[in-house]
PDB file of N, CA, C and O in Angstrom:
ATOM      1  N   UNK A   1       0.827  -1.189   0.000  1.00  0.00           N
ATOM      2  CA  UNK A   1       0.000   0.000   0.000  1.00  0.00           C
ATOM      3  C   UNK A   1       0.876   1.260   0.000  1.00  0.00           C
ATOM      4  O   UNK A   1       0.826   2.167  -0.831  1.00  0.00           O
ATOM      5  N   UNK A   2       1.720   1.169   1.108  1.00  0.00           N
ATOM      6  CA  UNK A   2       2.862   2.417   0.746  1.00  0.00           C
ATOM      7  C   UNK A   2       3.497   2.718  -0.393  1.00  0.00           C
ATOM      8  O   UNK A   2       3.783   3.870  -0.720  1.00  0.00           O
ATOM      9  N   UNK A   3       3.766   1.641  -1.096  1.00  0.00           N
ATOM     10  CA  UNK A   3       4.256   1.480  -2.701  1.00  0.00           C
ATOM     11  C   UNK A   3       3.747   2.467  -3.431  1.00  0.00           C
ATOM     12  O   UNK A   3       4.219   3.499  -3.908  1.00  0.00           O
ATOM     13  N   UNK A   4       2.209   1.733  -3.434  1.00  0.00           N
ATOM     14  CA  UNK A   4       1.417   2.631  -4.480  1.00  0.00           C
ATOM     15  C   UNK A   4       1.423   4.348  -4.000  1.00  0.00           C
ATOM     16  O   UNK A   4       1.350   5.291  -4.788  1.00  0.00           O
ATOM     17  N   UNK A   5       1.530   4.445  -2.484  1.00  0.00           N
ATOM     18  CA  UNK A   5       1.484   6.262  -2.248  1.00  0.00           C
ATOM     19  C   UNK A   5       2.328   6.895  -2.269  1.00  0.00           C
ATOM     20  O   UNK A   5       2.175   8.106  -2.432  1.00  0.00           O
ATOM     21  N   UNK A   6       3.804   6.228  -2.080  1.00  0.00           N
ATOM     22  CA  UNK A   6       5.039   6.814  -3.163  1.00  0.00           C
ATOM     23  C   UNK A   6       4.869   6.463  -4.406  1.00  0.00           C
ATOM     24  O   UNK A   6       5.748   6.908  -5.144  1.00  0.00           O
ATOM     25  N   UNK A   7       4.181   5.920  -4.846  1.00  0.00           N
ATOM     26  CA  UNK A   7       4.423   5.702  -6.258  1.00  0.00           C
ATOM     27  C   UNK A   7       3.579   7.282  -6.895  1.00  0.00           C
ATOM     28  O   UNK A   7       4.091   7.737  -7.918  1.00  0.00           O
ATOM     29  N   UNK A   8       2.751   7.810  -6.501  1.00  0.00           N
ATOM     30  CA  UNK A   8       1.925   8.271  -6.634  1.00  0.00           C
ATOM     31  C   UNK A   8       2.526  10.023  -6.210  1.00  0.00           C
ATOM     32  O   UNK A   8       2.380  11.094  -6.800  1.00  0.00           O
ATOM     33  N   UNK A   9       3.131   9.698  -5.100  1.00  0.00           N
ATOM     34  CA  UNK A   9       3.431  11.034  -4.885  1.00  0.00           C
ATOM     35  C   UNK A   9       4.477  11.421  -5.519  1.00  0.00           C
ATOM     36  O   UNK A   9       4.550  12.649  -5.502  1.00  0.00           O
ATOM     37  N   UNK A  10       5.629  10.746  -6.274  1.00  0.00           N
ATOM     38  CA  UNK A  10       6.643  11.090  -7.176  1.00  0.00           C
ATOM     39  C   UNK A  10       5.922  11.304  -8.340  1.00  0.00           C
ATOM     40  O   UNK A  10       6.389  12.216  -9.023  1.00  0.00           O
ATOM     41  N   UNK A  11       4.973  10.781  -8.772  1.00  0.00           N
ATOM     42  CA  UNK A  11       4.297  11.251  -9.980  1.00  0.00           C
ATOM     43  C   UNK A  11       3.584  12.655  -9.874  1.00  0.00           C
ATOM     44  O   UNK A  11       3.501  13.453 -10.808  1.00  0.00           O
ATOM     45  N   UNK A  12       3.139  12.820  -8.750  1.00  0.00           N
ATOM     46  CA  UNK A  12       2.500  14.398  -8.723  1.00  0.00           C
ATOM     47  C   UNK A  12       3.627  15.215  -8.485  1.00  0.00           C
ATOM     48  O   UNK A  12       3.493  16.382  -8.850  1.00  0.00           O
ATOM     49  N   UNK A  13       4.646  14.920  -7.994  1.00  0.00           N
ATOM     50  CA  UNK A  13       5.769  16.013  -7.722  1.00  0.00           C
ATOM     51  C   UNK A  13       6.771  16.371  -9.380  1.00  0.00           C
ATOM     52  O   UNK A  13       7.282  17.440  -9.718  1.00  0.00           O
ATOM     53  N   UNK A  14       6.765  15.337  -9.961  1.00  0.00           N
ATOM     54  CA  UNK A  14       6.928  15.087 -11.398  1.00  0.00           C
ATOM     55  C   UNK A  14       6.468  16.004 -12.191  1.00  0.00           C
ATOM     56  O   UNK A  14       7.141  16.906 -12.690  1.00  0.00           O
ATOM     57  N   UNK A  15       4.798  15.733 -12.410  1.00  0.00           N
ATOM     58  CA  UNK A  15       4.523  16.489 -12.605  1.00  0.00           C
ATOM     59  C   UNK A  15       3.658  17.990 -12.598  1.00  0.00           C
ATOM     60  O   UNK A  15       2.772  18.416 -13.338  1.00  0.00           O
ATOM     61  N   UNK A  16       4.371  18.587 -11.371  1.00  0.00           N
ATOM     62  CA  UNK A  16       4.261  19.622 -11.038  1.00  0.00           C
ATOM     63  C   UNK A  16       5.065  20.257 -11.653  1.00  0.00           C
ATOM     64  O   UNK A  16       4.620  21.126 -12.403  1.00  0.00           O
ATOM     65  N   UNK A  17       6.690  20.037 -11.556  1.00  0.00           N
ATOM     66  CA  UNK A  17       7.797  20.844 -11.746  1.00  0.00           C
ATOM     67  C   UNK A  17       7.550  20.773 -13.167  1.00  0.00           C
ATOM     68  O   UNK A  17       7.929  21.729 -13.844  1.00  0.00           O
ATOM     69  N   UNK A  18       6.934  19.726 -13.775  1.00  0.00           N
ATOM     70  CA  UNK A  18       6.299  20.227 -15.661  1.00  0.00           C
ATOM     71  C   UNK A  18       5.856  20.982 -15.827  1.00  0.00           C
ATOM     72  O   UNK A  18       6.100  21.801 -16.713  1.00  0.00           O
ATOM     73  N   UNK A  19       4.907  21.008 -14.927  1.00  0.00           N
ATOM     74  CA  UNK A  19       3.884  22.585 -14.971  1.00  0.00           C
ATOM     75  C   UNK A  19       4.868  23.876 -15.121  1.00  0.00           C
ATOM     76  O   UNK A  19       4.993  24.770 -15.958  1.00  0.00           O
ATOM     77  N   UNK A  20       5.416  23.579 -14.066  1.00  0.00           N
ATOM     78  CA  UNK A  20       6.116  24.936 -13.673  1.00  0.00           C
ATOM     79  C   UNK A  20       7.301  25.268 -14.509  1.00  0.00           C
ATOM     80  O   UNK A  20       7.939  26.312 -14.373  1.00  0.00           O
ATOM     81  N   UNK A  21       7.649  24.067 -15.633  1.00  0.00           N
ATOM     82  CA  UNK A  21       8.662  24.725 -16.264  1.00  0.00           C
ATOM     83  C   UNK A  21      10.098  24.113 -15.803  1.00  0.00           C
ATOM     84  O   UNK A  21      11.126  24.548 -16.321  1.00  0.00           O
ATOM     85  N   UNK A  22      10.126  23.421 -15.134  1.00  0.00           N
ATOM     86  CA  UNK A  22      11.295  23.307 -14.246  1.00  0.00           C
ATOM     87  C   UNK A  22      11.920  21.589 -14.762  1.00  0.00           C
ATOM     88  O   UNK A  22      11.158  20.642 -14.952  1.00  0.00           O
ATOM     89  N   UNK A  23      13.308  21.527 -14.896  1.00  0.00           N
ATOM     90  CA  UNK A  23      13.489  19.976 -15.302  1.00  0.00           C
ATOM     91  C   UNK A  23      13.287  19.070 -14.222  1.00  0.00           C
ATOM     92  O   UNK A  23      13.347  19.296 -13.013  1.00  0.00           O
ATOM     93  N   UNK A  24      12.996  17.829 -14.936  1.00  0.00           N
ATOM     94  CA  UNK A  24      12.560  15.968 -14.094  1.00  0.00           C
ATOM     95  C   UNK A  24      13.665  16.008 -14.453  1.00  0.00           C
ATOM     96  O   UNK A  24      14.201  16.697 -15.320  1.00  0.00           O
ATOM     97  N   UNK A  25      14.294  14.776 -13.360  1.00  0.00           N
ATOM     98  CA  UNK A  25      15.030  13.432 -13.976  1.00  0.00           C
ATOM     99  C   UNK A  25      16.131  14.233 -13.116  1.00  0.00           C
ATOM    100  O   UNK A  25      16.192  15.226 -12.391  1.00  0.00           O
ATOM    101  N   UNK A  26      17.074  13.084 -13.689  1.00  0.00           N
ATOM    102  CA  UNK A  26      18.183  13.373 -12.512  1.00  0.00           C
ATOM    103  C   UNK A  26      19.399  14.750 -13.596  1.00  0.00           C
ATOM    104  O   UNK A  26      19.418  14.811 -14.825  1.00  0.00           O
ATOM    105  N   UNK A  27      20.115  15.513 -12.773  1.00  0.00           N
ATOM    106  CA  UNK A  27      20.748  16.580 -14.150  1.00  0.00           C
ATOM    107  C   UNK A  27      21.922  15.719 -14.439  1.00  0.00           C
ATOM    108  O   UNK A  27      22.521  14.916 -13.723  1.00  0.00           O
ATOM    109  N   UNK A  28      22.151  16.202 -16.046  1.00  0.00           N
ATOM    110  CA  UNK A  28      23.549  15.638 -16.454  1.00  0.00           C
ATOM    111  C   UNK A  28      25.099  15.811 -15.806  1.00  0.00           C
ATOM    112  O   UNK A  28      25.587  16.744 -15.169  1.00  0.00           O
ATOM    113  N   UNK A  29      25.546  14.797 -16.143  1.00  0.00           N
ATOM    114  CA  UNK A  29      26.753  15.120 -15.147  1.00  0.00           C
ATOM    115  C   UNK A  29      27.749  16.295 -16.168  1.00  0.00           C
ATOM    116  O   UNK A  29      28.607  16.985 -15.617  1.00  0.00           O
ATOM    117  N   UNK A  30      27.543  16.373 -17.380  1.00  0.00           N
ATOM    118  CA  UNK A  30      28.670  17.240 -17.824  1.00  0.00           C
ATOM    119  C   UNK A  30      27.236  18.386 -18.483  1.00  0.00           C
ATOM    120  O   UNK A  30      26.028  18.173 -18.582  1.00  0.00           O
ATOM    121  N   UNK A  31      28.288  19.891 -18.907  1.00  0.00           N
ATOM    122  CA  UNK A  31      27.096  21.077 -19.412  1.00  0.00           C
ATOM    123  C   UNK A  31      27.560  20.961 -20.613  1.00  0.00           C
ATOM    124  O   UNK A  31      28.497  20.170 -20.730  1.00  0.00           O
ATOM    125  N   UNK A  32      27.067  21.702 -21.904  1.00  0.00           N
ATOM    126  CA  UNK A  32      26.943  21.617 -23.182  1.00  0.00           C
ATOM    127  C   UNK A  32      28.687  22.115 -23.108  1.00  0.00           C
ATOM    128  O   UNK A  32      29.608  21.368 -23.441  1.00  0.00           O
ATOM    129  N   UNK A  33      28.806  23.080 -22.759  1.00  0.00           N
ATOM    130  CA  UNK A  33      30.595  24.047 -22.337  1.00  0.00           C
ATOM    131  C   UNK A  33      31.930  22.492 -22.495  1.00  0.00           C
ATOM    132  O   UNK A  33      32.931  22.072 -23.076  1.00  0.00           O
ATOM    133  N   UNK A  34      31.084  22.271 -21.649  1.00  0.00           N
ATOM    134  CA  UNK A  34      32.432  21.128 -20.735  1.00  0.00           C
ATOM    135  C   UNK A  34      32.470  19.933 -22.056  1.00  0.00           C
ATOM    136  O   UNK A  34      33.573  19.652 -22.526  1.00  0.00           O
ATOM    137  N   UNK A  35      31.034  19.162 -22.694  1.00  0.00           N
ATOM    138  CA  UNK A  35      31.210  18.258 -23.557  1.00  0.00           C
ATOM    139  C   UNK A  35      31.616  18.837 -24.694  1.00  0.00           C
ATOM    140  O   UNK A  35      32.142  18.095 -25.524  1.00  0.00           O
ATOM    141  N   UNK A  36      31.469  20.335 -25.019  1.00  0.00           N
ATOM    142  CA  UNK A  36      32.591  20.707 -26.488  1.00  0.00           C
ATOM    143  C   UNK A  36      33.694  20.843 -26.290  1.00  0.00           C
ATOM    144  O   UNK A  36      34.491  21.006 -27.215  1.00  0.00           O
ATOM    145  N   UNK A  37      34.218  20.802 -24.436  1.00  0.00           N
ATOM    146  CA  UNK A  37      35.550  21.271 -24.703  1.00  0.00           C
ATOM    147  C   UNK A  37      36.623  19.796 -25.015  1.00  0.00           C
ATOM    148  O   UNK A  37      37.676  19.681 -25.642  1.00  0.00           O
ATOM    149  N   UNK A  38      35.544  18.535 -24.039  1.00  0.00           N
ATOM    150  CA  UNK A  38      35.585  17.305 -24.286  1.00  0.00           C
ATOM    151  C   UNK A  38      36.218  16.709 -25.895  1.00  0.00           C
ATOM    152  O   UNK A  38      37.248  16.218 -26.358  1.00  0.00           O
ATOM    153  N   UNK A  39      35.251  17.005 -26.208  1.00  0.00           N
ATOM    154  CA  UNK A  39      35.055  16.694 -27.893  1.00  0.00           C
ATOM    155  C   UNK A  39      36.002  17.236 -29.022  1.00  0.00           C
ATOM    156  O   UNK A  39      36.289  16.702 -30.093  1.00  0.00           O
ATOM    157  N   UNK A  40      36.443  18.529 -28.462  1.00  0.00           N
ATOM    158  CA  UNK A  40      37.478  18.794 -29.085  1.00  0.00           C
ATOM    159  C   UNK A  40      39.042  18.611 -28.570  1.00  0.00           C
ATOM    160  O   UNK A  40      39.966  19.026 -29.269  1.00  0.00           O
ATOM    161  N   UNK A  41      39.276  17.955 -27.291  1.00  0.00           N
ATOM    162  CA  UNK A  41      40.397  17.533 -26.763  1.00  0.00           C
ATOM    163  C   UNK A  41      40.657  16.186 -27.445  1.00  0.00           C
ATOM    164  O   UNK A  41      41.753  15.816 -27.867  1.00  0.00           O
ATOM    165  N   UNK A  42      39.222  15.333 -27.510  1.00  0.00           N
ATOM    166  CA  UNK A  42      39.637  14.079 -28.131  1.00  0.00           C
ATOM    167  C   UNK A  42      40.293  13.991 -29.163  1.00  0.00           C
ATOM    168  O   UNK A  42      41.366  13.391 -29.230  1.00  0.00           O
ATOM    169  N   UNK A  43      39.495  14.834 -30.520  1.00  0.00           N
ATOM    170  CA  UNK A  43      39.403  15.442 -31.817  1.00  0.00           C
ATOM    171  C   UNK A  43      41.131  15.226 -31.793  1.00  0.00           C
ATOM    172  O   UNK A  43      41.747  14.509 -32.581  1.00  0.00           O
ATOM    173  N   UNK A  44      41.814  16.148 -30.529  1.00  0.00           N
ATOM    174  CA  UNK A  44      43.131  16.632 -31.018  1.00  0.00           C
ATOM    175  C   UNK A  44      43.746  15.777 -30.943  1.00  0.00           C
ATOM    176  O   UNK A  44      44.809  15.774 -31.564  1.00  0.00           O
ATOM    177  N   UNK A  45      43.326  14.528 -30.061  1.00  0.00           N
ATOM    178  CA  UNK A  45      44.354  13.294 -30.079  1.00  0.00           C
ATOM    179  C   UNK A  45      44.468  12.767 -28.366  1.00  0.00           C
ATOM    180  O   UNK A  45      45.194  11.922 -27.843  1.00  0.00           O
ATOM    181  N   UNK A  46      43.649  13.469 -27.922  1.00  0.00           N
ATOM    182  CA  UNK A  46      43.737  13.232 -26.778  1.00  0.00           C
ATOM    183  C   UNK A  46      43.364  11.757 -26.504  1.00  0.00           C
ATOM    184  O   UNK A  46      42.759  11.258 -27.453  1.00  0.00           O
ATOM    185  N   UNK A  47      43.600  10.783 -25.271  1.00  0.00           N
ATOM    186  CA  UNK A  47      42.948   9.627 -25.073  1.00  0.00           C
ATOM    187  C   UNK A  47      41.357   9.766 -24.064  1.00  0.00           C
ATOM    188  O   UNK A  47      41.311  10.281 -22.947  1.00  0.00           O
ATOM    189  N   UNK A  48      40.549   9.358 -24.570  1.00  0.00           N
ATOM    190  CA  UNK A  48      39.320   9.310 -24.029  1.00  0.00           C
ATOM    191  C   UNK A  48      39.417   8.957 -22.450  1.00  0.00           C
ATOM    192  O   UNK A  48      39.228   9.950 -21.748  1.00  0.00           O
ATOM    193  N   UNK A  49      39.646   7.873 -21.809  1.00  0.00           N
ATOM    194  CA  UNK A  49      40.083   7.257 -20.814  1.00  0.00           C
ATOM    195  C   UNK A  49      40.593   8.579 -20.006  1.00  0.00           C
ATOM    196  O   UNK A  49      39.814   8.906 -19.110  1.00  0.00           O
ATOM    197  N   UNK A  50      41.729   9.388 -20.144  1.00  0.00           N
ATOM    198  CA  UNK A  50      42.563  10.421 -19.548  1.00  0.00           C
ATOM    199  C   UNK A  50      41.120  11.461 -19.272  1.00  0.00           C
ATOM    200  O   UNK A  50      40.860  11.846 -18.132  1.00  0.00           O
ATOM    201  N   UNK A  51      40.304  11.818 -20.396  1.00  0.00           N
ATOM    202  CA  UNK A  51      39.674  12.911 -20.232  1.00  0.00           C
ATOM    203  C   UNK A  51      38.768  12.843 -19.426  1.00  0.00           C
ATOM    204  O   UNK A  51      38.277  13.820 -18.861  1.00  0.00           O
ATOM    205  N   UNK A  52      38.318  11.286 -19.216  1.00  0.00           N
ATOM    206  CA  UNK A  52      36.807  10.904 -18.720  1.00  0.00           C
ATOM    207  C   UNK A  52      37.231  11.057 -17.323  1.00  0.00           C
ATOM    208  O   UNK A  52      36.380  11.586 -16.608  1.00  0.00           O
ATOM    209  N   UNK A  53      38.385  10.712 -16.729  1.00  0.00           N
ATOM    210  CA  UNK A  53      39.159  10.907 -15.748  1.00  0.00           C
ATOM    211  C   UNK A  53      39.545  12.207 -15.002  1.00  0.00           C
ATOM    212  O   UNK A  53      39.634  12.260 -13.775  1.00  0.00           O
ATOM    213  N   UNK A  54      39.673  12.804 -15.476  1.00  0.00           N
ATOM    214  CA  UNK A  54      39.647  14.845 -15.457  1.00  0.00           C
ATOM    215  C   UNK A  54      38.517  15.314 -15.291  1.00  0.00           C
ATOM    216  O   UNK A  54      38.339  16.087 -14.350  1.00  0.00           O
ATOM    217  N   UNK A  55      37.518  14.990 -16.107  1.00  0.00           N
ATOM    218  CA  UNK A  55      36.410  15.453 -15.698  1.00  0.00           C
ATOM    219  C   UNK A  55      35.803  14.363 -14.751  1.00  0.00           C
ATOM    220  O   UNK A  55      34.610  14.221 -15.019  1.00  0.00           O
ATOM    221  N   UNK A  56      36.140  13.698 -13.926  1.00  0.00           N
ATOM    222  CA  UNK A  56      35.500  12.532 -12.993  1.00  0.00           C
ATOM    223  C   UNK A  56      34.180  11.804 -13.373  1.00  0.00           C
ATOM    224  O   UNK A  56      33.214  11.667 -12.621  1.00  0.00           O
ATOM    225  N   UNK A  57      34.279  11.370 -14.618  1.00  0.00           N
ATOM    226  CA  UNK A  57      33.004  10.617 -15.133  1.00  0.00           C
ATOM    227  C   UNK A  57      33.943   9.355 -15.390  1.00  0.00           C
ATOM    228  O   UNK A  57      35.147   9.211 -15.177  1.00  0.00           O
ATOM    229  N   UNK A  58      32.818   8.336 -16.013  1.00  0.00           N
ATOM    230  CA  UNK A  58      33.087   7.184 -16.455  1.00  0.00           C
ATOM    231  C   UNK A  58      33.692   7.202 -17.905  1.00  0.00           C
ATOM    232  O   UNK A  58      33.624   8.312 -18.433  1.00  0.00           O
ATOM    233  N   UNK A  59      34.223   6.291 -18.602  1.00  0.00           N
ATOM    234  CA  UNK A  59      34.463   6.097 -20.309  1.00  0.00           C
ATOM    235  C   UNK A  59      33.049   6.569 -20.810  1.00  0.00           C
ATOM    236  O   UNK A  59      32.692   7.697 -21.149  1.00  0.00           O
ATOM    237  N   UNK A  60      32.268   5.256 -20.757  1.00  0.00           N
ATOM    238  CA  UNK A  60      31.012   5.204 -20.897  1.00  0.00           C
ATOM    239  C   UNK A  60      29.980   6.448 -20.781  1.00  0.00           C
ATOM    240  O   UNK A  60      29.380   6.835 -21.785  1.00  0.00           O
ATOM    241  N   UNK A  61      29.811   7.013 -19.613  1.00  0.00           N
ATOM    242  CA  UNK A  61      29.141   8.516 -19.688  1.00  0.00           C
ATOM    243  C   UNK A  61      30.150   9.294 -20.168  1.00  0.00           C
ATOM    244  O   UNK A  61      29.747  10.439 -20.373  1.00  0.00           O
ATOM    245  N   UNK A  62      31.075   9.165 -20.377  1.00  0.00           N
ATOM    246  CA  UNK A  62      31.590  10.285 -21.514  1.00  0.00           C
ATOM    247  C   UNK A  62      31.528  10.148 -22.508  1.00  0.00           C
ATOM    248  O   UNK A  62      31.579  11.232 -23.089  1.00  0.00           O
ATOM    249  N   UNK A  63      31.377   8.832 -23.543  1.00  0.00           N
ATOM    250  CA  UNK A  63      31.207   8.815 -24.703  1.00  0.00           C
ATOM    251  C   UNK A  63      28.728   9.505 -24.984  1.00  0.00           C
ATOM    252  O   UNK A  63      28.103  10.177 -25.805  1.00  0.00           O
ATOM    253  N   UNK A  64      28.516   9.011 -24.175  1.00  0.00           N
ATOM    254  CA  UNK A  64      27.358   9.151 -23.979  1.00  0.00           C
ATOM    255  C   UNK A  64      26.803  10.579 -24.307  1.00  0.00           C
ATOM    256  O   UNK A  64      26.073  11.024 -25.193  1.00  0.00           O
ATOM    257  N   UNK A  65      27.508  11.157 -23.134  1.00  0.00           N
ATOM    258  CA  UNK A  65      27.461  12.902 -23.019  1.00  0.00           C
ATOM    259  C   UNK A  65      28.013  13.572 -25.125  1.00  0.00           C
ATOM    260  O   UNK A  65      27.496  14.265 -26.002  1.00  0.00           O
ATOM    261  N   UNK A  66      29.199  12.834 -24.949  1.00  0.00           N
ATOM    262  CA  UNK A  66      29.633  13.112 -26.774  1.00  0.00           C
ATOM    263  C   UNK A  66      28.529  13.004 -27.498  1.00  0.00           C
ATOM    264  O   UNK A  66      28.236  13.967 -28.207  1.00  0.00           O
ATOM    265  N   UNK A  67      27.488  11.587 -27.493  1.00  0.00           N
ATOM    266  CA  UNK A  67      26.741  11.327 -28.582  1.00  0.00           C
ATOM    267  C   UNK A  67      25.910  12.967 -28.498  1.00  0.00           C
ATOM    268  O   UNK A  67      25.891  13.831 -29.374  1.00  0.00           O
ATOM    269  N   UNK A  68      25.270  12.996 -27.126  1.00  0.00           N
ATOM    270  CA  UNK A  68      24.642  14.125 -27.157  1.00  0.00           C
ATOM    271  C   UNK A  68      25.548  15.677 -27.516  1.00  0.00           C
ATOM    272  O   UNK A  68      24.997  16.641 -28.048  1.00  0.00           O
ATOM    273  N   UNK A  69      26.366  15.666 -27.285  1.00  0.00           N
ATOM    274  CA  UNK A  69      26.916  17.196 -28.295  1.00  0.00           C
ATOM    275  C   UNK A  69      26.653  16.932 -29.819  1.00  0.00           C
ATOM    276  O   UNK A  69      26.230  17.880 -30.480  1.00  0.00           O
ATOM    277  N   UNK A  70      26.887  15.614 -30.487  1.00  0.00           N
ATOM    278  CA  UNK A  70      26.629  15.644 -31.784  1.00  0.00           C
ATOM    279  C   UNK A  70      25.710  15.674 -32.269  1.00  0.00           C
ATOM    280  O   UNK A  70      25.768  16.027 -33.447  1.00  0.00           O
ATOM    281  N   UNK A  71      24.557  15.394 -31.794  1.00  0.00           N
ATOM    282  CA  UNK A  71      23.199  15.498 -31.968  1.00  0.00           C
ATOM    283  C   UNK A  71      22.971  17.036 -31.681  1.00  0.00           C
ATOM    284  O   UNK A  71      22.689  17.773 -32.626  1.00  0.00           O
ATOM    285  N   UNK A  72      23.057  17.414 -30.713  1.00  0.00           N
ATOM    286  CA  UNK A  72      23.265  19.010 -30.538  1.00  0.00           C
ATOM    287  C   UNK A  72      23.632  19.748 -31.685  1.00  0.00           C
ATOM    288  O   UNK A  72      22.861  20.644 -32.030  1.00  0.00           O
ATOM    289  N   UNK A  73      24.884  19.506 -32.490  1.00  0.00           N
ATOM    290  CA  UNK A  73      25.315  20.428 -33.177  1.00  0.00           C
ATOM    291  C   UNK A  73      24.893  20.267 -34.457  1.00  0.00           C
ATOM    292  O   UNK A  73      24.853  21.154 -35.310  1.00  0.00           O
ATOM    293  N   UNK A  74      24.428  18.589 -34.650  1.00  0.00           N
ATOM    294  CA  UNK A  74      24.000  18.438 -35.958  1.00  0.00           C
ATOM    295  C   UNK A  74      22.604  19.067 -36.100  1.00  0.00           C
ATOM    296  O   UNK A  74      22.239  18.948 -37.269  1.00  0.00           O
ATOM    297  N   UNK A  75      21.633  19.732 -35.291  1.00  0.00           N
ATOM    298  CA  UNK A  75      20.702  20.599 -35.122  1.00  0.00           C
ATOM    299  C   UNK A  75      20.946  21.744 -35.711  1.00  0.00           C
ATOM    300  O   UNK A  75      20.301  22.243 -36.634  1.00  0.00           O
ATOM    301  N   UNK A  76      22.186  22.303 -35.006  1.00  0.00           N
ATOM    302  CA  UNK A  76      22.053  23.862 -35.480  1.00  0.00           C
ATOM    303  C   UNK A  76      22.344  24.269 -36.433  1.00  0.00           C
ATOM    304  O   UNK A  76      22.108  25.441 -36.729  1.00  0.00           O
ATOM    305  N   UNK A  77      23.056  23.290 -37.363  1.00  0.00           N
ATOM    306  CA  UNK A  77      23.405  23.819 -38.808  1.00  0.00           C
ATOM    307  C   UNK A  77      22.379  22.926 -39.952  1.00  0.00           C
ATOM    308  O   UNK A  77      22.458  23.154 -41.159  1.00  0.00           O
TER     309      UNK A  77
END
């Protein structure tokens, strides 16, 4: 029974902050800034592994965060 009234109350708190404009979900670990500066360190030759490391993420969420800059940029042009 408690299940269902957390289940229930994360859904109204959900979506409230929709209403209001405000982001769900958990925030990204890197900002649009940080994954271009990412993206272009690799670009230069950098090793992925080293960078994901600097910025304290995983390989994995750093290649992740990348897909999303490219999708990003392939938008604006």
């Amino acid at each position: 029974m408690e299940q269902i009234y957390m289940l229930e109350r994360a859904a109204g708190a959900s979506a409230g902050k929709e209403a209001r404009g405000l982001p769900t979900g958990r925030p990204a670990k890197l900002n649009a800034t940080t994954r271009a500066g990412a993206a272009q360190r690799i670009k230069d030759g950098a090793i992925p592994d080293q960078v994901a490391a600097e910025l304290g993420v995983s390989r994995s969420t750093l290649y992740r965060e990348l897909r999303k800059n490219r999708k990003s940029a392939s938008y604006e042009g």
